[in-house]
Coordinates of C-alpha atoms in Angstrom, one line a residue:
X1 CA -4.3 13.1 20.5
X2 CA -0.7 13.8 19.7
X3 CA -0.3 13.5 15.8
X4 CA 3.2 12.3 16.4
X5 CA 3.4 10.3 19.8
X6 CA 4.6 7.1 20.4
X7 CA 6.2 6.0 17.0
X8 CA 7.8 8.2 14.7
X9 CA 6.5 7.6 10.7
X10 CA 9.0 7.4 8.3
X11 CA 7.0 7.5 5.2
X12 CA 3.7 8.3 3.4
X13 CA 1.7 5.7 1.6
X14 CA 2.8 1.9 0.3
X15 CA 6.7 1.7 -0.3
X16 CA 7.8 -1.0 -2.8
X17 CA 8.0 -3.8 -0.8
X18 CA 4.7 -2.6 1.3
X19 CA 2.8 -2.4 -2.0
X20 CA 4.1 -5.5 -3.8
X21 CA 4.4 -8.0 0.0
X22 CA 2.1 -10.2 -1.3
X23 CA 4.0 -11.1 -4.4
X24 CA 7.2 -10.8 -2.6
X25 CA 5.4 -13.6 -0.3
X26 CA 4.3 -15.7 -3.3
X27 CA 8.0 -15.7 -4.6
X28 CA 9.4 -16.6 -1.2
X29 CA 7.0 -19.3 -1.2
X30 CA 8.2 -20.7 -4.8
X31 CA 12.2 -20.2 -3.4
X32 CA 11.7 -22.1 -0.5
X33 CA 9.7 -24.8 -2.2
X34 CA 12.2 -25.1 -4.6
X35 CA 15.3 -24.9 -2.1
X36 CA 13.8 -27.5 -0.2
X37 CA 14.0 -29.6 -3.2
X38 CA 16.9 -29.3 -4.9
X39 CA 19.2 -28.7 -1.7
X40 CA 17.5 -30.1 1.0
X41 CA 20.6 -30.6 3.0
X42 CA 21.1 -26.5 3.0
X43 CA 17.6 -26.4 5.1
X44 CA 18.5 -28.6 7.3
X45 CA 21.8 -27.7 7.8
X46 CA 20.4 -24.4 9.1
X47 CA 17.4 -25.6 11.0
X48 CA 20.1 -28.1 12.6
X49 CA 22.0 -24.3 13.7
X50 CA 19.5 -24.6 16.8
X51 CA 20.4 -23.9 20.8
X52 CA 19.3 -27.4 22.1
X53 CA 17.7 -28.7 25.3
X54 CA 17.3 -32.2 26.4
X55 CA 18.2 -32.8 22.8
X56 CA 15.7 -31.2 21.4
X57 CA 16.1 -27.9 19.1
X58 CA 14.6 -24.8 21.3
X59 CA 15.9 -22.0 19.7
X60 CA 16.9 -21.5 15.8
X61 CA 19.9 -19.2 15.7
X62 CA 19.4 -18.1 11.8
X63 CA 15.4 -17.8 12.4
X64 CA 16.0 -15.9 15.6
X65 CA 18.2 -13.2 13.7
X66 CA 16.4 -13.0 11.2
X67 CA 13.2 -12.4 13.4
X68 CA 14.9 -9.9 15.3
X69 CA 15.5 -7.9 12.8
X70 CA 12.0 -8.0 11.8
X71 CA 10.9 -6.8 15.4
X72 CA 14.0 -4.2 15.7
X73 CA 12.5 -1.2 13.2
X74 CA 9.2 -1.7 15.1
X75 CA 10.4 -1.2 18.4
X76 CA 13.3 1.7 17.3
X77 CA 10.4 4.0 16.5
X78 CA 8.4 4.1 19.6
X79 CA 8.9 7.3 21.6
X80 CA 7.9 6.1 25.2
X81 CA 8.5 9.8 26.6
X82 CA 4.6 10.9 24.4
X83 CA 2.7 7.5 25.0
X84 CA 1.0 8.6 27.5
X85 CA 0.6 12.2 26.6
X86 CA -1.1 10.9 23.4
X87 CA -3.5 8.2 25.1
X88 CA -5.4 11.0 26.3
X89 CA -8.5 10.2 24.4
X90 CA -9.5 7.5 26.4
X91 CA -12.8 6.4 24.3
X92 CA -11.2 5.2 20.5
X93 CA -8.0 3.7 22.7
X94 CA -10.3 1.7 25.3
X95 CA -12.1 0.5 22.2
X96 CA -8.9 -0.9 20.5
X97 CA -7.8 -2.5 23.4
X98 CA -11.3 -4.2 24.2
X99 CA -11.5 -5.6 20.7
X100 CA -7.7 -6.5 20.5
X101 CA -7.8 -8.4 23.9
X102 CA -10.9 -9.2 24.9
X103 CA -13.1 -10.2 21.5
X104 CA -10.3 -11.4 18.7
X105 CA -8.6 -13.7 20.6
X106 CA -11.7 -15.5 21.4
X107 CA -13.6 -15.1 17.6
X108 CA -10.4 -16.4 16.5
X109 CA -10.0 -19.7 18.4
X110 CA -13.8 -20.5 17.4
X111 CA -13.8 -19.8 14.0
X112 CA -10.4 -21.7 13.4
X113 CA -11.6 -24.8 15.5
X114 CA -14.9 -24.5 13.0
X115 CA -13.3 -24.5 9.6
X116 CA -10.4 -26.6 10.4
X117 CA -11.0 -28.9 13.4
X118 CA -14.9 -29.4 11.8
X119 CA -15.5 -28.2 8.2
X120 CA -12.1 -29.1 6.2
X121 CA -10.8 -31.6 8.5
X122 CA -11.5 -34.5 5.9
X123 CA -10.0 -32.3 3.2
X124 CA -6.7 -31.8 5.8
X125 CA -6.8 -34.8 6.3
X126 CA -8.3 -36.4 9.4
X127 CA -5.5 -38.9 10.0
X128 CA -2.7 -36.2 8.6
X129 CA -0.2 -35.6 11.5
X130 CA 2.4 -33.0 12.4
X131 CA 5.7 -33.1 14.2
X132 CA 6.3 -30.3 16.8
X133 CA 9.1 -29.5 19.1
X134 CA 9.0 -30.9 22.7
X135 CA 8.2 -28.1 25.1
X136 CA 10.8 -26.4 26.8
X137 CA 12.1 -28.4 29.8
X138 CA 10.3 -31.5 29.0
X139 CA 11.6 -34.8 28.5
X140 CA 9.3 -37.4 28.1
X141 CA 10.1 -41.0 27.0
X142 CA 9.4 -42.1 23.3
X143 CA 5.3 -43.5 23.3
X144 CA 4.5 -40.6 26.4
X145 CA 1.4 -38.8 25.8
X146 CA 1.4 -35.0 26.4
X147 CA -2.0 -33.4 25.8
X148 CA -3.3 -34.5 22.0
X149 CA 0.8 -35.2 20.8
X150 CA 2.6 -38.4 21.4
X151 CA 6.5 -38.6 22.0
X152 CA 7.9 -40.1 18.7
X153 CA 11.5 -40.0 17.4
X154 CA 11.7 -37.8 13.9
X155 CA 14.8 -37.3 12.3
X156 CA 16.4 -38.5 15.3
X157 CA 14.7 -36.1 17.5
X158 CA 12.0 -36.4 20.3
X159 CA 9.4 -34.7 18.9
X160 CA 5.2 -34.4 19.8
X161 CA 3.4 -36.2 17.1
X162 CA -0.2 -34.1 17.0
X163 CA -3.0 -34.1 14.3
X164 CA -2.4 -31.8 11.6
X165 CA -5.5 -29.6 11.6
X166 CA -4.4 -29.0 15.4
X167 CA -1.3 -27.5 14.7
X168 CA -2.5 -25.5 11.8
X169 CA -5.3 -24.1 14.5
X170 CA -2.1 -23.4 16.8
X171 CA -0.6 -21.2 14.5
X172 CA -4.1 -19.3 13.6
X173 CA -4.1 -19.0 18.1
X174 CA -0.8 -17.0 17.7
X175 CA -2.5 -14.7 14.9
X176 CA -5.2 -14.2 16.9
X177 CA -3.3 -12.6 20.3
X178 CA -0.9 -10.5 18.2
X179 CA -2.8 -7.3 17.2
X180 CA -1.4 -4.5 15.6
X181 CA 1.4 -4.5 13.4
X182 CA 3.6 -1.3 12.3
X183 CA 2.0 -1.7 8.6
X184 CA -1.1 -0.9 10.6
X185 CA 0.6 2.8 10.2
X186 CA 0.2 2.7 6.4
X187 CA -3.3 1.4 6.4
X188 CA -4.5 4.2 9.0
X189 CA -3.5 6.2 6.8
X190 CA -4.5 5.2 3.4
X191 CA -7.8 5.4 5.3
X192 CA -7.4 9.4 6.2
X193 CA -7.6 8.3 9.5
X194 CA -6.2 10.1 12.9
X195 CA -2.8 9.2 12.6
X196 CA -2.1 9.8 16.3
X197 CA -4.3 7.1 17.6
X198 CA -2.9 4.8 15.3
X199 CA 0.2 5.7 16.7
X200 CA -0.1 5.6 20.0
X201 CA -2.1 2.2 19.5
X202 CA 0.6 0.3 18.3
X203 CA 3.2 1.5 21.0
X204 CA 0.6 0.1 23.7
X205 CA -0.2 -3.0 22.1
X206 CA 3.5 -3.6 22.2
X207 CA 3.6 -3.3 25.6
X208 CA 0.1 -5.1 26.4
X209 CA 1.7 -7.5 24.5
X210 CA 4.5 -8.1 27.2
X211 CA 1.5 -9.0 29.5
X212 CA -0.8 -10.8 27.9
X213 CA 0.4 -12.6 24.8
X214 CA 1.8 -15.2 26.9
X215 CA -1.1 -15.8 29.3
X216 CA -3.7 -15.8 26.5
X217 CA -1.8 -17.7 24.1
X218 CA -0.9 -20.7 27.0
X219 CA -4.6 -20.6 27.9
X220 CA -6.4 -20.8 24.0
X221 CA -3.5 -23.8 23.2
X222 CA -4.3 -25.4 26.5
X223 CA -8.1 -25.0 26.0
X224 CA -7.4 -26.4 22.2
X225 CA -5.4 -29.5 23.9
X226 CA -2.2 -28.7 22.5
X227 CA 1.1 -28.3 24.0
X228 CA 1.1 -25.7 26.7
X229 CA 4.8 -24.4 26.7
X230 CA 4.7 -21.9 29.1
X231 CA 8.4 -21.4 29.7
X232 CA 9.1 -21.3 26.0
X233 CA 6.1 -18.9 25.5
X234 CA 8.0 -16.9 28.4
X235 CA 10.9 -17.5 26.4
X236 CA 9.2 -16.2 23.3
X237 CA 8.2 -12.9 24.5
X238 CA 11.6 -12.3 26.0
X239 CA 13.7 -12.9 22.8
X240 CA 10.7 -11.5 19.9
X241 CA 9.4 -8.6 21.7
X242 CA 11.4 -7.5 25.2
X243 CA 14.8 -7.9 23.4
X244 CA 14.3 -5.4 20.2
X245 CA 11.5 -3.0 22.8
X246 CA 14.7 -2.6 25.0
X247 CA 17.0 -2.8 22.4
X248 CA 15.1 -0.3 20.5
X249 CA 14.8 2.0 23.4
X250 CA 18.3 2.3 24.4
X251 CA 19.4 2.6 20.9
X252 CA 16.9 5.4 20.2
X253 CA 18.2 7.3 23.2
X254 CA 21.7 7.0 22.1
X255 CA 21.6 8.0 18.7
X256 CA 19.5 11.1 18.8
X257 CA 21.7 12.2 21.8
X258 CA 24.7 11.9 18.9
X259 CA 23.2 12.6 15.6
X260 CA 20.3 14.4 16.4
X261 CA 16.3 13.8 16.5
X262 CA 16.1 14.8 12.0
X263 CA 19.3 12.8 11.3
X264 CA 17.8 10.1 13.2
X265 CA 14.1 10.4 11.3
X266 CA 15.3 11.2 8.0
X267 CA 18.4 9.3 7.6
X268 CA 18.1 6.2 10.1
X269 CA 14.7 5.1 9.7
X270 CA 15.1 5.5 6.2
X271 CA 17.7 2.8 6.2
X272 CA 15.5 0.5 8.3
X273 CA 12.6 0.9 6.2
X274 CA 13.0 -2.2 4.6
X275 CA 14.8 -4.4 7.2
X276 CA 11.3 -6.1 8.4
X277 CA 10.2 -6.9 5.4
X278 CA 13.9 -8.0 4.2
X279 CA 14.3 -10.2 7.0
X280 CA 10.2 -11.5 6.8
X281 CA 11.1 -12.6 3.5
X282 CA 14.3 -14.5 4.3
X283 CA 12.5 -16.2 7.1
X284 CA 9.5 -17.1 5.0
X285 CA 12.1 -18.9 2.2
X286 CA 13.2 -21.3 5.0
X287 CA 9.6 -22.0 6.4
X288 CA 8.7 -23.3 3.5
X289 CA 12.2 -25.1 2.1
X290 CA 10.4 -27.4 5.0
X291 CA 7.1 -27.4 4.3
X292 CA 7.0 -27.7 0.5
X293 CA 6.4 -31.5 0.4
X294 CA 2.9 -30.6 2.0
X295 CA 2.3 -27.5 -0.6
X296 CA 2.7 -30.1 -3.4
X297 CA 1.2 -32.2 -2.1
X298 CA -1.9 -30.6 -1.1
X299 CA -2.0 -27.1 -2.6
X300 CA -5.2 -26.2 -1.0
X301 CA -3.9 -26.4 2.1
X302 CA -3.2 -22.7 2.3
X303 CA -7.1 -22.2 0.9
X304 CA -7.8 -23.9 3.8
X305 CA -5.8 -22.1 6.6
X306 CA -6.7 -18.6 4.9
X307 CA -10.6 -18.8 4.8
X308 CA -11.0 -18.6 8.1
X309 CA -8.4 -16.0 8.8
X310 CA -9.9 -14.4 6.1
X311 CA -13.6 -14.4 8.2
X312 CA -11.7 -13.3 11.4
X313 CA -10.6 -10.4 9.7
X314 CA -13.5 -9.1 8.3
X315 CA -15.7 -9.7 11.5
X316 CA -13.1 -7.9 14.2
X317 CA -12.9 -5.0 11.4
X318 CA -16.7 -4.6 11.6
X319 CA -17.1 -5.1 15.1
X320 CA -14.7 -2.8 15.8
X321 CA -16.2 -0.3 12.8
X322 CA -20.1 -0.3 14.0
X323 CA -18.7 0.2 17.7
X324 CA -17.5 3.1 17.1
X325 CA -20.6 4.3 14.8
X326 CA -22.3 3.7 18.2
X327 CA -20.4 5.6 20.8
X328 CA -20.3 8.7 18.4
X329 CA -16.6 8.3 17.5
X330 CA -15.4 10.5 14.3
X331 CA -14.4 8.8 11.3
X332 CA -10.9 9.5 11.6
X333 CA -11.1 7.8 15.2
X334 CA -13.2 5.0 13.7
X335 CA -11.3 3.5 10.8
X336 CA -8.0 2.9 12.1
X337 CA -9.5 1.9 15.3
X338 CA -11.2 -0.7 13.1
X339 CA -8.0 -1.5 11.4
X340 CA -5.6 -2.2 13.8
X341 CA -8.1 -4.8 15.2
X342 CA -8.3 -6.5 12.1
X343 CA -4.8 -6.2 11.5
X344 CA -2.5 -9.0 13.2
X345 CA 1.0 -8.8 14.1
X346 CA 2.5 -11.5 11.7
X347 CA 6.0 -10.8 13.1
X348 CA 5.4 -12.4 16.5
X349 CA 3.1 -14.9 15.6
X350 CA 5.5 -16.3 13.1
X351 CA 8.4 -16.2 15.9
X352 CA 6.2 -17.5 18.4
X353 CA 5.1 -20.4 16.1
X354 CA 8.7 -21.0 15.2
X355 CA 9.9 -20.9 18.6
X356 CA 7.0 -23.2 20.0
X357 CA 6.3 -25.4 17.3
X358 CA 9.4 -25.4 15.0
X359 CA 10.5 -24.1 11.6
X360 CA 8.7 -26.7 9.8
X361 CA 5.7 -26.9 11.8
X362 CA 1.9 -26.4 10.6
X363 CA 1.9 -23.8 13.3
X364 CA 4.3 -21.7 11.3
X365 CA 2.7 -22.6 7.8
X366 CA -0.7 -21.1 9.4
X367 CA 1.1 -17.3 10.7
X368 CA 2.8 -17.6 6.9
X369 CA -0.6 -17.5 5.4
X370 CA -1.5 -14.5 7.4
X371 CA 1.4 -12.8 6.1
X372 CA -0.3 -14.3 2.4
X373 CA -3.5 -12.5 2.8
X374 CA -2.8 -9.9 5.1
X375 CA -2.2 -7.0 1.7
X376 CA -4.6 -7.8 -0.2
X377 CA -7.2 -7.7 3.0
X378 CA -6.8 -4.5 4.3
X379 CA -6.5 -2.5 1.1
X380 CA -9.9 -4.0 0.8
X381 CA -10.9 -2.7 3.8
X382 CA -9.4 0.5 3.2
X383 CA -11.5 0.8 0.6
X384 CA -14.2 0.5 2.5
X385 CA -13.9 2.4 5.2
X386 CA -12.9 5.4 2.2
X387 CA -16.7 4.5 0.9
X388 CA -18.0 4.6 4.3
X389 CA -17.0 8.0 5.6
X390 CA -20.8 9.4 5.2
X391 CA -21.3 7.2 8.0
X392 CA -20.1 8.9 10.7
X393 CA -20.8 12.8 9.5
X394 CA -23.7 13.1 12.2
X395 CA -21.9 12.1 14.9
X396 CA -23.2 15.1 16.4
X397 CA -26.5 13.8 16.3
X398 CA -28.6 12.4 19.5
X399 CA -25.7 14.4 21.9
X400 CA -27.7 16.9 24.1
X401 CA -26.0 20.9 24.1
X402 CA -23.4 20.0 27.2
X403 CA -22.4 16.5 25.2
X404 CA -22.0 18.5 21.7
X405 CA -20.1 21.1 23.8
X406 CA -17.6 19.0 25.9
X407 CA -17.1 17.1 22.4
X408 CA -16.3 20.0 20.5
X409 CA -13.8 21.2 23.3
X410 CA -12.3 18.1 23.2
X411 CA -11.4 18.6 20.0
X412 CA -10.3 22.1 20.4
X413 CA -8.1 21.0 23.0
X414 CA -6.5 18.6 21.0
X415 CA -5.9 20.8 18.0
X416 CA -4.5 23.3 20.5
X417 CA -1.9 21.0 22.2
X418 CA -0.9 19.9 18.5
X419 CA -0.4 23.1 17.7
X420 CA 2.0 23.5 20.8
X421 CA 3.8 20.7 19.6
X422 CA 4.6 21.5 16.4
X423 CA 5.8 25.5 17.4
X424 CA 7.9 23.5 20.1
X425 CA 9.1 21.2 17.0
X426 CA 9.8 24.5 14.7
X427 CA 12.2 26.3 17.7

């Protein structure tokens, strides 16, 4: 596999912000608490800066910057032209994408409906309800049902009053159906792993993603009888993750034809280093000018929302990480195949929730909390996977002569069409 196909890596290890996101998170948290409360009317003034249908907010315009510039450095760095030439090792990939698609969605919905639906619904509060946007193109009277929500008037909106634990399980859904984020590239490798699948992984995943986020997520809230927005889902995935992949592309294109392919490596994605993280943090200060009322009020409602996040984590990491013991992968295959399952892409989910749900929704709260945990987590996992390596030393083992042989050329190839690659780089 191609060390450097399908998205160009700008750095080596944690940067500041990587290193430090869960404190920058916890500050956000405190800012927005405390904006909320002393200048209430600024959050609402910009939640009110919304595109509106049937008079109710669809789209925030301030959110739905900021979130593009969260998805824009993602998307600039994926070289489509060595996606497929680095896919070639078919095994570790088809793992990923089983785990990512077929298995986490799934785990996720059942141990979120567990913990919070089940086990912490009396400490939620089993009478505790939510407000959530109408779905896009839907005008119901005032007292309508739509699946578990009823049509109230909030604020002087039509909005779908629905049980709290429900929307908090919404916004675990959207965590659940968005693998793979680009800090998935610093955790590969922190872990020593193959950096080439990691790679090439999160370039597909951000185009499976333009298949399948929508279908899954419509058919896990449906099953979980929430709202079912399908044309703002639709809507989602055109403005969070079709906008920046296109505008990404094109803008890619354009400015190595002008400035060159190291100008636009060394210089350009330098600069845009920190604009997710920048933009992450501005968003996460007006989630929760919103939602601080329920913070104070009930501090352990993050607890809550994290533990089973925190399970989903761990289990898709092993899953993934004993799978690959068992089809013979190498290590460096194994642990960032194991860590891009784990890993969730909190930069859709939050705009997803946002979009669906609303700024202030328990949908949103719940993809914040991923962001919360999501550091501390996979350097923990890193760890282990460093302490694990042993593990998968005897891969050779149980292979007959023609299995060991094919294996090794495999290998060989690969080395060899690096090596191409990198003389082709040097001319």
């Amino acid at each position: 596999m191609a060390s450097e196909a399908g998205i160009k890596k700008e750095g080596r290890g944690l940067s500041l912000f990587e290193k430090y996101l869960s404190v920058w998170v916890l500050l956000c948290i405190v800012a927005g608490i405390f904006l909320g409360r002393v200048a209430p009317e600024v959050a609402r003034y910009l939640d009110g800066l919304a595109i509106y249908v049937n008079e109710a907010p669809v789209v925030s315009i301030p959110i739905a910057v900021c979130l593009f510039f969260m998805m824009y450095p993602i998307m600039v760095k994926i070289d489509f032209g060595e996606v497929l030439m680095a896919g070639k090792n078919l095994k570790p990939v088809g793992l990923t994408l089983f785990v990512n698609w077929a298995i986490k969605p799934f785990t996720m919905y059942a141990i979120a409906l567990f913990f919070l639906g089940y086990a912490f619904k009396g400490l939620i509060g089993p009478d505790a309800v939510d407000y959530v946007k109408m779905p896009l193109g839907l005008d119901l009277p005032v007292g309508a049902t739509h699946g578990v929500g009823t049509v109230v008037l909030h604020n002087g909106l039509k909005m779908l009053e629905v049980p709290l634990w429900r929307s908090y399980l919404a916004g675990c859904i959207l965590l659940g159906i968005a693998p793979c984020t680009a800090m998935v590239l610093v955790w590969g490798y922190l872990a020593r792993g193959n950096d080439g699948h990691t790679l090439v992984m999160v370039a597909i995943n951000s185009l499976t993603m333009l298949f399948l986020y929508g279908p899954l997520g419509g058919f896990l809230l449906g099953v979980g009888r929430l709202p079912v927005p399908w044309q703002a889902l639709v809507l989602s995935i055109g403005i969070y993750v079709a906008l920046p992949l296109v505008a990404g592309y094109f803008s890619r294109k354009l400015i190595i034809r002008a400035k060159g392919v190291d100008w636009f490596e060394q210089k350009f994605l330098h600069v845009l280093t920190p604009v997710t993280i920048i933009a992450l943090l501005v968003t996460l200060i007006l989630l929760f000018s919103f939602k601080g009322d329920v913070i104070v009020g009930n501090p352990l409602t993050i607890l809550w929302i994290a533990i089973p996040l925190f399970i989903q984590t761990n289990l898709i990491f092993w899953l993934a990480y004993g799978l690959s013991k068992a089809l013979k992968l190498r290590y460096e295959d194994a642990a960032p195949s194991a860590m891009i399952g784990a890993s969730n892409h909190f930069e859709v989910a939050i705009a997803t929730a946002t979009l669906l749900f609303g700024l202030a929704s328990g949908a949103a709260l719940a993809t914040v909390v991923g962001v919360l945990i999501e550091v501390p987590v996979m350097l923990m996992l890193v760890k282990i996977c460093l302490g694990t390596r042993h593990w998968f030393t005897d891969w050779l083992k149980g292979m007959n002569l023609h299995e060991a042989v094919a294996r090794l050329m495999e290998d060989v190839g690969r080395m060899q069409q690096e090596l191409r690659e990198l003389k082709a780089r040097i001319r």
